[in-house]
Short mmCIF file of C-alpha atoms in Angstrom, two decimals:
data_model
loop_
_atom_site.label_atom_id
_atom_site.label_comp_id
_atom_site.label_asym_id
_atom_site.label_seq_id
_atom_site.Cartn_x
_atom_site.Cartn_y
_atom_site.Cartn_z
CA UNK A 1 -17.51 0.21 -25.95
CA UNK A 2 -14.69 -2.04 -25.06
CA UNK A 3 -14.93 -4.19 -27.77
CA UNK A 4 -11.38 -4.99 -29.97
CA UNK A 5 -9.63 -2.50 -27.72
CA UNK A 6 -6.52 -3.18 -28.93
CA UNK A 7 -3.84 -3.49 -26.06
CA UNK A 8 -2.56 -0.51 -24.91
CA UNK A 9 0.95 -0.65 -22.94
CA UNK A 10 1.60 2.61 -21.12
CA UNK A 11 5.69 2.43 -21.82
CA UNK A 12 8.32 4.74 -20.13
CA UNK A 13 9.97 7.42 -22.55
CA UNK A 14 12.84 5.73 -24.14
CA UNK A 15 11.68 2.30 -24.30
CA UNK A 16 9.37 2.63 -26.93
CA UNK A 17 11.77 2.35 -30.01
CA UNK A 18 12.53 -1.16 -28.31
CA UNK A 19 9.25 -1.96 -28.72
CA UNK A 20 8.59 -1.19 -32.12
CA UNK A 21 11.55 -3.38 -33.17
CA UNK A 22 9.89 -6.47 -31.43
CA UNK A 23 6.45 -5.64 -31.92
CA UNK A 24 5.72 -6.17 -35.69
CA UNK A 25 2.05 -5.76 -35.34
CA UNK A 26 0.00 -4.69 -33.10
CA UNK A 27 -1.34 -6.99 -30.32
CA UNK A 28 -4.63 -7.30 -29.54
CA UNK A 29 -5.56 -8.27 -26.30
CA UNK A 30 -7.74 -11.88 -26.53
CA UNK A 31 -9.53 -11.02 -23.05
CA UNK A 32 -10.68 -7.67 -24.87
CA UNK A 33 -12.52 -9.18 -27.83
CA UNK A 34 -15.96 -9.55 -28.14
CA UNK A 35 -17.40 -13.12 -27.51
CA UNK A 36 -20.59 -13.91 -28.98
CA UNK A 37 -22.76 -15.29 -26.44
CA UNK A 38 -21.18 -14.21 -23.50
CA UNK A 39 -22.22 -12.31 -20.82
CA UNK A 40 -20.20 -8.84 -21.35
CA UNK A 41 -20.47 -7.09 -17.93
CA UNK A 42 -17.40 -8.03 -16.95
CA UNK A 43 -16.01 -7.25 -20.50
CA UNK A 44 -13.48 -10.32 -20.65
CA UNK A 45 -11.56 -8.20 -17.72
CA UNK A 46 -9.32 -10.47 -15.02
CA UNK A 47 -10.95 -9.73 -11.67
CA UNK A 48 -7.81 -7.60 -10.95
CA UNK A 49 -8.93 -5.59 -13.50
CA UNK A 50 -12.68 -5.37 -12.70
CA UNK A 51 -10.91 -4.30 -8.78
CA UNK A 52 -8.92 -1.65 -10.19
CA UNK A 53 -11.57 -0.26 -12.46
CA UNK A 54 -14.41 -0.23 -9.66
CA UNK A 55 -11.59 1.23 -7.39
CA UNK A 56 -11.16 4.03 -9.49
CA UNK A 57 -14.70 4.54 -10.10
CA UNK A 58 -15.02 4.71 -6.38
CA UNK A 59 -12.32 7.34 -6.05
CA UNK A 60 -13.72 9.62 -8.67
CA UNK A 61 -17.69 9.49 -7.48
CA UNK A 62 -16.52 10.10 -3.85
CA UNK A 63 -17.65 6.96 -2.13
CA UNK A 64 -14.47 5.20 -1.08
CA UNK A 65 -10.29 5.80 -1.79
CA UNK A 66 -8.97 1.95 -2.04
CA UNK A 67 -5.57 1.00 -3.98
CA UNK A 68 -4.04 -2.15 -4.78
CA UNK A 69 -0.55 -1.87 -3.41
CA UNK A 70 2.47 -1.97 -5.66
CA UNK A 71 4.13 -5.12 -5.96
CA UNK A 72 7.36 -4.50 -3.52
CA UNK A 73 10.81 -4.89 -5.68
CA UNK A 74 14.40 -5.19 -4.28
CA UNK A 75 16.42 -3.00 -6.06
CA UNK A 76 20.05 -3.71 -6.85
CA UNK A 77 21.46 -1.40 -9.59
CA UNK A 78 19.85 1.79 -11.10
CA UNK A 79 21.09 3.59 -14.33
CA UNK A 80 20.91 7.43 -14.54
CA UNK A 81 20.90 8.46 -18.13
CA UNK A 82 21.75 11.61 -18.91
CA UNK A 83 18.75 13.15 -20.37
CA UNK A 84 16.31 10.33 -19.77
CA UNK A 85 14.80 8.98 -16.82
CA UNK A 86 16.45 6.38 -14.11
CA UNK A 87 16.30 3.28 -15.24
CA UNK A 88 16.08 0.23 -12.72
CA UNK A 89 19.24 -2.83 -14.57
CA UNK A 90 18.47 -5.63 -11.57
CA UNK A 91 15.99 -5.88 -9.15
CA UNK A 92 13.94 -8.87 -7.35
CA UNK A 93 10.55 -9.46 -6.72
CA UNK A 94 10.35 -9.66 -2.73
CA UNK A 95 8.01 -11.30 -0.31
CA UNK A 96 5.01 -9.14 0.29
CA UNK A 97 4.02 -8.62 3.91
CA UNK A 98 0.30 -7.59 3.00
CA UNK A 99 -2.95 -8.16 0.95
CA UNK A 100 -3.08 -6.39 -2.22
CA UNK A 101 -5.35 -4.14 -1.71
CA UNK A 102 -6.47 -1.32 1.31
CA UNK A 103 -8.23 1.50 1.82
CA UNK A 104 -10.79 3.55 3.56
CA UNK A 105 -14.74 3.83 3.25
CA UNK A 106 -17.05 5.65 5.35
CA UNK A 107 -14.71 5.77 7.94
CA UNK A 108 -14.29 1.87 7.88
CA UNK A 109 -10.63 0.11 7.41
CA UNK A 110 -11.05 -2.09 4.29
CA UNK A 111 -8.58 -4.52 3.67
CA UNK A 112 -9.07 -7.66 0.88
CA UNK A 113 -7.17 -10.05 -1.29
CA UNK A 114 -8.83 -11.09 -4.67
CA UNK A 115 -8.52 -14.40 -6.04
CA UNK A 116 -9.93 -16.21 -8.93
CA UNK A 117 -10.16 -19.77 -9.95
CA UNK A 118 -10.74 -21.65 -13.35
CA UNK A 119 -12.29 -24.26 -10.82
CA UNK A 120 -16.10 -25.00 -10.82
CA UNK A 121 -17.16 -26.90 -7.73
CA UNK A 122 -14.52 -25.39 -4.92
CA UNK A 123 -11.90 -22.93 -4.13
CA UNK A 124 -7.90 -24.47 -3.27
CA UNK A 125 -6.83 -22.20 0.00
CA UNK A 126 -3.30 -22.63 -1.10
CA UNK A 127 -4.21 -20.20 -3.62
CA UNK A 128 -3.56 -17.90 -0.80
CA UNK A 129 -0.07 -17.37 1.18
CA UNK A 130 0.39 -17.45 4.56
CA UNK A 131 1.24 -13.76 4.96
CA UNK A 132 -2.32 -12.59 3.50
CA UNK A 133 -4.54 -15.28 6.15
CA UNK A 134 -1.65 -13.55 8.52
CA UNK A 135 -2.24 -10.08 8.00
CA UNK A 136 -6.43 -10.04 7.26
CA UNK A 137 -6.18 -12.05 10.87
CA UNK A 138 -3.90 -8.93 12.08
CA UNK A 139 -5.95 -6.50 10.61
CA UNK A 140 -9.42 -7.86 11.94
CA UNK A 141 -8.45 -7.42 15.34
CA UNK A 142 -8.19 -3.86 14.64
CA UNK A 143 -11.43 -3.95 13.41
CA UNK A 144 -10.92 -3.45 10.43
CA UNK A 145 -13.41 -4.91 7.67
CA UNK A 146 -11.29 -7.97 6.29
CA UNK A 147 -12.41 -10.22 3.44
CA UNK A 148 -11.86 -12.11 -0.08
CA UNK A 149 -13.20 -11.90 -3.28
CA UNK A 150 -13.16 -14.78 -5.11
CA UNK A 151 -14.49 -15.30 -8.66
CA UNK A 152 -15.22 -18.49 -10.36
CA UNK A 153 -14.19 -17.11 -13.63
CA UNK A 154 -15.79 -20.21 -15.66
CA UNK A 155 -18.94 -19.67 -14.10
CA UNK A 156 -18.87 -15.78 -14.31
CA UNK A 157 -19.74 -15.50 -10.24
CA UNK A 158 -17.80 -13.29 -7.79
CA UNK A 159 -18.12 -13.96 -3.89
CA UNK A 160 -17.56 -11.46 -1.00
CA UNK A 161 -16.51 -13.48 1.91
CA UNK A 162 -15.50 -12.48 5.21
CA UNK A 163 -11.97 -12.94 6.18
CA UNK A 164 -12.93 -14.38 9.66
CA UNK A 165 -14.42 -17.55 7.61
CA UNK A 166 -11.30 -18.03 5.37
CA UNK A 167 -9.09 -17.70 8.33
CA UNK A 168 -11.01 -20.64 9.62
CA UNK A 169 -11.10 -22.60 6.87
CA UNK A 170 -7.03 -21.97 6.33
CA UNK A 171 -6.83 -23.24 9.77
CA UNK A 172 -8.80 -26.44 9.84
CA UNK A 173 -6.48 -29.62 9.92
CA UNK A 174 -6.96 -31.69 6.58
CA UNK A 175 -8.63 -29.09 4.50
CA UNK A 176 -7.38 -28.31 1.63
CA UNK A 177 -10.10 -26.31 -0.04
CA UNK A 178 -13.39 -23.89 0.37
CA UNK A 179 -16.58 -25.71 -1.48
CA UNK A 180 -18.44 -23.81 -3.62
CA UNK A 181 -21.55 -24.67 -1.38
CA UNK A 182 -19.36 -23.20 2.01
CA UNK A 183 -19.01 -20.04 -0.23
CA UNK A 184 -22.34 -19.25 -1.03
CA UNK A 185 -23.33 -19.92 2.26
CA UNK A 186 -20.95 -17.57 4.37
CA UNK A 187 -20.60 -14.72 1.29
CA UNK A 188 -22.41 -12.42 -0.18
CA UNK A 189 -22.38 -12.62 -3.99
CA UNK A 190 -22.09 -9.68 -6.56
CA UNK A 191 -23.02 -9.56 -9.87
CA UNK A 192 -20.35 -7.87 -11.64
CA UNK A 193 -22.07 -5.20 -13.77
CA UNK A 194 -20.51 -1.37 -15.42
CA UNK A 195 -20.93 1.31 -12.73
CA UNK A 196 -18.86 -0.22 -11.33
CA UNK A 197 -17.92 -2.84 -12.46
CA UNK A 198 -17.18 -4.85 -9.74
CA UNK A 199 -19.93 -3.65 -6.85
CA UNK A 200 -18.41 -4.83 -3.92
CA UNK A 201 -19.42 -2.19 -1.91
CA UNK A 202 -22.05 -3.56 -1.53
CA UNK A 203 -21.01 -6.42 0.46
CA UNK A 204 -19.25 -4.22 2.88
CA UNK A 205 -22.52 -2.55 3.36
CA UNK A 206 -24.16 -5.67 4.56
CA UNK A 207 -20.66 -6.61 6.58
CA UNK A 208 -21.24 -2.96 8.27
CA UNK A 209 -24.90 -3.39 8.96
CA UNK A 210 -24.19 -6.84 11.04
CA UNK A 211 -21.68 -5.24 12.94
CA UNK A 212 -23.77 -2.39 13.99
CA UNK A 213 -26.14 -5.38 14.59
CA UNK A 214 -23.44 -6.75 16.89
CA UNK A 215 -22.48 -4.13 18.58
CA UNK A 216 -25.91 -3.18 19.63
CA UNK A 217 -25.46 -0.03 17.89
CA UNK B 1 23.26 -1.66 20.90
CA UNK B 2 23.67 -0.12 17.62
CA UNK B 3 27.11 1.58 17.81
CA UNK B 4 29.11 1.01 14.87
CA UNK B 5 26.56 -1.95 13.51
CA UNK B 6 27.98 -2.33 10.04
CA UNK B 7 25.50 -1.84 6.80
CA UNK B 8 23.71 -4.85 6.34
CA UNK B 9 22.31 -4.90 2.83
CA UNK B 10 20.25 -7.78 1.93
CA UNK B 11 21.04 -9.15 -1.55
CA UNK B 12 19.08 -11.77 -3.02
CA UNK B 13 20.98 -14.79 -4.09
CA UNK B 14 22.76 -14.90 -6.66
CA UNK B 15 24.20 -11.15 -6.81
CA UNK B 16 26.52 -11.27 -3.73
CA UNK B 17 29.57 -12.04 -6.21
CA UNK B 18 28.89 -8.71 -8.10
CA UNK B 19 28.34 -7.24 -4.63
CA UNK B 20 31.82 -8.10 -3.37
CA UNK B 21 33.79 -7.26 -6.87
CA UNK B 22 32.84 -3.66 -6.43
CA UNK B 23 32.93 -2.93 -2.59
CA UNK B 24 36.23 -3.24 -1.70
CA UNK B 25 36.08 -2.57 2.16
CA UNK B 26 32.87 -3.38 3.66
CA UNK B 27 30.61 0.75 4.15
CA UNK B 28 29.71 1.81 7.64
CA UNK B 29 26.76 3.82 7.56
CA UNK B 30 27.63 6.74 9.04
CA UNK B 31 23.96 7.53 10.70
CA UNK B 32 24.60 4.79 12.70
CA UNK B 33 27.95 5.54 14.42
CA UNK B 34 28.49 7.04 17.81
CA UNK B 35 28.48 10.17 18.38
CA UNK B 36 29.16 12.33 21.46
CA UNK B 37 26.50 14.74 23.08
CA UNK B 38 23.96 14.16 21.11
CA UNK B 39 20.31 12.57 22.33
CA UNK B 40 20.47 9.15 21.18
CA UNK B 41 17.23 8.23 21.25
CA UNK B 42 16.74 8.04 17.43
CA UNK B 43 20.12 6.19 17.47
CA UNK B 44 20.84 8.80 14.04
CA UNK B 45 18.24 6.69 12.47
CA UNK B 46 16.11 8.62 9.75
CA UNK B 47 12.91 9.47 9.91
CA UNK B 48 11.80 6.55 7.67
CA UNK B 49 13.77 3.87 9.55
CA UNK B 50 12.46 5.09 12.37
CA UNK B 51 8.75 5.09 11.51
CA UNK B 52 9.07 1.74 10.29
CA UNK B 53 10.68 0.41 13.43
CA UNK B 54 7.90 1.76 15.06
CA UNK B 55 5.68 -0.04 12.96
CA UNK B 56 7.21 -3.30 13.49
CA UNK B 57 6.60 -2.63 17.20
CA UNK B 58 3.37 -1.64 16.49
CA UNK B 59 2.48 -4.69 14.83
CA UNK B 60 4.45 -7.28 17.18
CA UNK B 61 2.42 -5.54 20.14
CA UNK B 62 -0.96 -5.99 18.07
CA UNK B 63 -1.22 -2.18 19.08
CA UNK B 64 -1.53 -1.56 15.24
CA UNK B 65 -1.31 -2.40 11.44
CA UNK B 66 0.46 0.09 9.31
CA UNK B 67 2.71 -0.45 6.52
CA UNK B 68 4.78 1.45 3.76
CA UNK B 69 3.59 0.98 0.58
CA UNK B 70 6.13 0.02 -2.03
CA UNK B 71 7.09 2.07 -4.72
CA UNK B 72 5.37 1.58 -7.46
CA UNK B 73 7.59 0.42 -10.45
CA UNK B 74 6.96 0.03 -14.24
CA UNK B 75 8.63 -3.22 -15.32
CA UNK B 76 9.26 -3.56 -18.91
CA UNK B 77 11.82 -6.69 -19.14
CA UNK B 78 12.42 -9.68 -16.47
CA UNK B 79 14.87 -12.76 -17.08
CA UNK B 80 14.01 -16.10 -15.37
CA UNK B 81 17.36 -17.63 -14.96
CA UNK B 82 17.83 -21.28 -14.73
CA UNK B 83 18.13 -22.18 -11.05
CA UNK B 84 17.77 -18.98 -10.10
CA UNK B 85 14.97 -16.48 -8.89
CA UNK B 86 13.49 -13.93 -11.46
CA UNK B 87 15.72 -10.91 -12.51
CA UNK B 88 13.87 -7.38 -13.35
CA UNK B 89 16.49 -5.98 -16.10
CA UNK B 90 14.45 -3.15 -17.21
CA UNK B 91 12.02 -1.10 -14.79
CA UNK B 92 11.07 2.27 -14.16
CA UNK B 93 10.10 4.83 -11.28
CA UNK B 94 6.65 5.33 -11.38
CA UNK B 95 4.79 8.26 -9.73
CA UNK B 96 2.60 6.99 -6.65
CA UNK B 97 -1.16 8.14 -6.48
CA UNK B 98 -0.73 7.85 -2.30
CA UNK B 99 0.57 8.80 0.66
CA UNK B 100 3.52 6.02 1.66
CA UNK B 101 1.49 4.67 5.07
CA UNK B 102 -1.40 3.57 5.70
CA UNK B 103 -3.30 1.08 8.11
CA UNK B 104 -5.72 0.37 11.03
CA UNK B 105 -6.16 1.40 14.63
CA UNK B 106 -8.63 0.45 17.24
CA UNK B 107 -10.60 0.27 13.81
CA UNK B 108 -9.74 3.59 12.20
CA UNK B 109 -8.29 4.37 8.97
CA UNK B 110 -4.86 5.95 9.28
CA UNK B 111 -3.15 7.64 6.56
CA UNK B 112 -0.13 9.72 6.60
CA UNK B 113 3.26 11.38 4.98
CA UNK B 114 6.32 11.71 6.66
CA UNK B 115 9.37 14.23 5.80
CA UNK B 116 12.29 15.99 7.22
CA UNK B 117 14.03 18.84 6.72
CA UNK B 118 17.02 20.03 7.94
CA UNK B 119 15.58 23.70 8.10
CA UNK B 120 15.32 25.25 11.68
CA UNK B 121 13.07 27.96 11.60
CA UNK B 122 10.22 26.65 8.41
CA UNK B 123 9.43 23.03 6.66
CA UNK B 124 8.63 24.08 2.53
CA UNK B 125 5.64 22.94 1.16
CA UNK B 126 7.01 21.86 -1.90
CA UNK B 127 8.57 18.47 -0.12
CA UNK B 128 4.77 17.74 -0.82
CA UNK B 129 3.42 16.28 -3.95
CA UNK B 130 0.28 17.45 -5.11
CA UNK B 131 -0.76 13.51 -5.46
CA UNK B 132 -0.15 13.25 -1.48
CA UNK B 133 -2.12 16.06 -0.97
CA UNK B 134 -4.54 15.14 -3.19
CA UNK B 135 -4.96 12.13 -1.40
CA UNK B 136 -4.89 12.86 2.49
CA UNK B 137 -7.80 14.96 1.38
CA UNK B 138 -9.55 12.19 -0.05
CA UNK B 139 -9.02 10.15 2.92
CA UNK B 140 -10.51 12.87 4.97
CA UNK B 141 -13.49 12.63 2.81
CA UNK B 142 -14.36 9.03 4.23
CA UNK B 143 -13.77 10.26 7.59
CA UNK B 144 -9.91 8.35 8.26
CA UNK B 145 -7.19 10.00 10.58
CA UNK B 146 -4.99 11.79 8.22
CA UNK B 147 -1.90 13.16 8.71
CA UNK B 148 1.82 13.88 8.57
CA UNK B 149 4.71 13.42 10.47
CA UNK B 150 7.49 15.95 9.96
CA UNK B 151 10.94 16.23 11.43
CA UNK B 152 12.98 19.07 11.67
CA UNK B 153 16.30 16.73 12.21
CA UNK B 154 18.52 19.45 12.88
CA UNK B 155 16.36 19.92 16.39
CA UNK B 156 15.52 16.58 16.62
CA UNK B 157 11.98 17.74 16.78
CA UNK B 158 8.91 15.47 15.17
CA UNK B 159 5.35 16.72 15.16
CA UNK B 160 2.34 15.02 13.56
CA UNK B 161 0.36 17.53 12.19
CA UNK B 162 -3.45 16.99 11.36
CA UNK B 163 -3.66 16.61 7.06
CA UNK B 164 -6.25 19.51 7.28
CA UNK B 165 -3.82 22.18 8.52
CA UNK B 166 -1.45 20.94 5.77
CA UNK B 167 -3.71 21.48 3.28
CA UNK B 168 -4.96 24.61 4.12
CA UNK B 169 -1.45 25.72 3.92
CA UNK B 170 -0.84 23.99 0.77
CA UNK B 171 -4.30 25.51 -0.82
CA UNK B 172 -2.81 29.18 0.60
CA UNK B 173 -2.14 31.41 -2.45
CA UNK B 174 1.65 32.71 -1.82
CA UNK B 175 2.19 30.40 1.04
CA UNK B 176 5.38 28.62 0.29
CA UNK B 177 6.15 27.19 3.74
CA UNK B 178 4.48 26.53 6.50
CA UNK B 179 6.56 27.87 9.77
CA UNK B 180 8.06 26.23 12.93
CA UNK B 181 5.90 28.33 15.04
CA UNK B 182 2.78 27.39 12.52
CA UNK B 183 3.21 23.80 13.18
CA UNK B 184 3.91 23.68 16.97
CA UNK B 185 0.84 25.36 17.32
CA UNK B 186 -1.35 22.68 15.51
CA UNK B 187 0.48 20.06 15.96
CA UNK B 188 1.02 17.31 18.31
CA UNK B 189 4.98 17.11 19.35
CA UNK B 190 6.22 13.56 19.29
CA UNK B 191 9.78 12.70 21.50
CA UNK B 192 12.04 10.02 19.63
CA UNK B 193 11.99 7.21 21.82
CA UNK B 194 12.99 3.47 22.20
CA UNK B 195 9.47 1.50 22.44
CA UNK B 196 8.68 2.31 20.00
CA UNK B 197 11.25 4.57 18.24
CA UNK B 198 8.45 7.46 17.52
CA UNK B 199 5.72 7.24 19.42
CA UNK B 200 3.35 8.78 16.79
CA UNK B 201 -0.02 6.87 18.21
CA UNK B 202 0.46 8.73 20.92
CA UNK B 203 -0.78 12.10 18.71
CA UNK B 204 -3.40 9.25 17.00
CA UNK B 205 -4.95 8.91 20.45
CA UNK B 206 -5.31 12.61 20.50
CA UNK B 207 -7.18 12.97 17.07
CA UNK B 208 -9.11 10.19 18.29
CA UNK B 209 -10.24 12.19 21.41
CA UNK B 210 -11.07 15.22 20.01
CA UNK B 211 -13.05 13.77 17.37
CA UNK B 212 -14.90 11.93 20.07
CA UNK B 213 -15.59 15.65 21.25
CA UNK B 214 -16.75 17.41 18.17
CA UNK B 215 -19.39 14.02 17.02
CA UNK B 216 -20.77 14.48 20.71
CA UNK B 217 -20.18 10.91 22.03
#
């Protein structure tokens, strides 16, 4: 359904005369074409992609509201056109204090960072920043359900892993990375399919059901 | 503490120089200053600042996690300088598709809008935005504590008001406001404060209890 999608850039009004000039033809997205003997479920999508589209498929069938938060910008000078919209002349990307993405799910606090790696046999941890180990440690002891997903994009496998375990392996002298092996043994894996694409829903599930567990609920 | 603290506006490097060209005298923000007889308990803060101080108290205390989300912004052109951090030279307002807080408390989902008016007698319902209301009812869908904070800042008055009363009103054909006497009696008044600066857990705790009530635990 996907396949050639050419890239489509949502542009503000007024900019899109700028882009013609540059653009001579049309580019086509590599990620979007079709591979032959691939597997397609995830469609060639980064795994922020397959997030935001499983996100929105959650929002629309009613089963959980999650965003990925906006990327927070210093702004320095804004122009007001007359008869066009503001436009921002200098701004700076700032520090986030936050994982990318929150939300809410049958009642639960969900809050995750997503990750992937090219890597086939282990995971670097300074792929993440301090701030994110920071805040999912914050955020867990307001029980809230905290945790990573991390794909090995080369091997086409996504992992669901509970923020308590990354935590500990951020914290442990000497160690500089998460094995695949580690992984697989304290996540739960999802395939990543169409409806939605990313289902990892249905990790929380299983996260929810030991906690009940634990709680003697 | 704060009398006649000076505006301290944090510029990345780099664009002090063009900072100091323009502004001549150095700006005193005037919500800051001293003034006689009046309750300084917000310390003429607005309703923002003083939400987010309360966050950062919130979050120091590990009483709570709740953030503002950044605005959302389109970026169409960055520079990377030599030596020098990233510059966003073309960018553009984008609408949000949320409320601007959100976090976790004793492991609920909190979600909520704050405004002020200077009105005295009603607060009008189109300071909302059909996205935010949109939204808090989606949140109330999967069961989080939704809700807004509004300030009538001429009274100094702040009440959180649960997000289903809000959009009742909002959903009430002909209803353009909703007023004061409306939202003192379904609301939960909130004084200004020092530790933190607004208090509005306080009103959380409340929501908590009666939901406690109406589930039968």
């Amino acid at each position: 359904m996907l396949t050639g999608v050419k890239l489509m850039v949502k542009y503000p009004s007024g900019s899109l005369a700028a882009f013609r000039k540059t653009a001579k033809k049309p580019k086509v997205r590599k990620s979007y074409q079709h591979r032959k003997g691939v597997n397609f479920s995830d469609r060639g999508m980064t795994l922020e992609q397959q997030i935001n589209e499983s996100n929105k498929y959650y929002l629309q069938e009613e089963i959980a509201v999650v965003h990925k938060k906006p990327t927070p910008i210093q702004i320095v000078k804004v122009d007001y056109p007359k008869r066009s919209k503001a436009v921002i002349r200098e701004a700076y990307f700032r520090q986030a204090s936050t994982t990318d993405y929150n939300g809410v799910y049958k009642g639960y606090y969900l809050d995750f960072e997503a990750k992937e790696t090219k890597n086939k046999t282990n995971f670097p941890l300074k792929n993440f920043h301090e701030h994110q180990i920071f805040h999912l440690d914050e955020c867990l002891k307001q029980q809230g359900i905290c945790f990573t997903i991390i794909g090995f994009t080369s091997l086409e496998r996504y992992f669901v892993t509970p923020a308590s375990f990354v935590i500990h392996a951020w914290n442990t002298k000497d160690k500089s990375s998460m094995t695949l092996q580690e992984i697989e043994d304290h996540s739960i894996e999802i395939k990543s399919g169409f409806h939605p694409t990313l289902p990892y829903l249905i990790a929380v599930d299983h996260f929810i059901a030991d906690r009940k567990v634990n709680n003697g609920k």
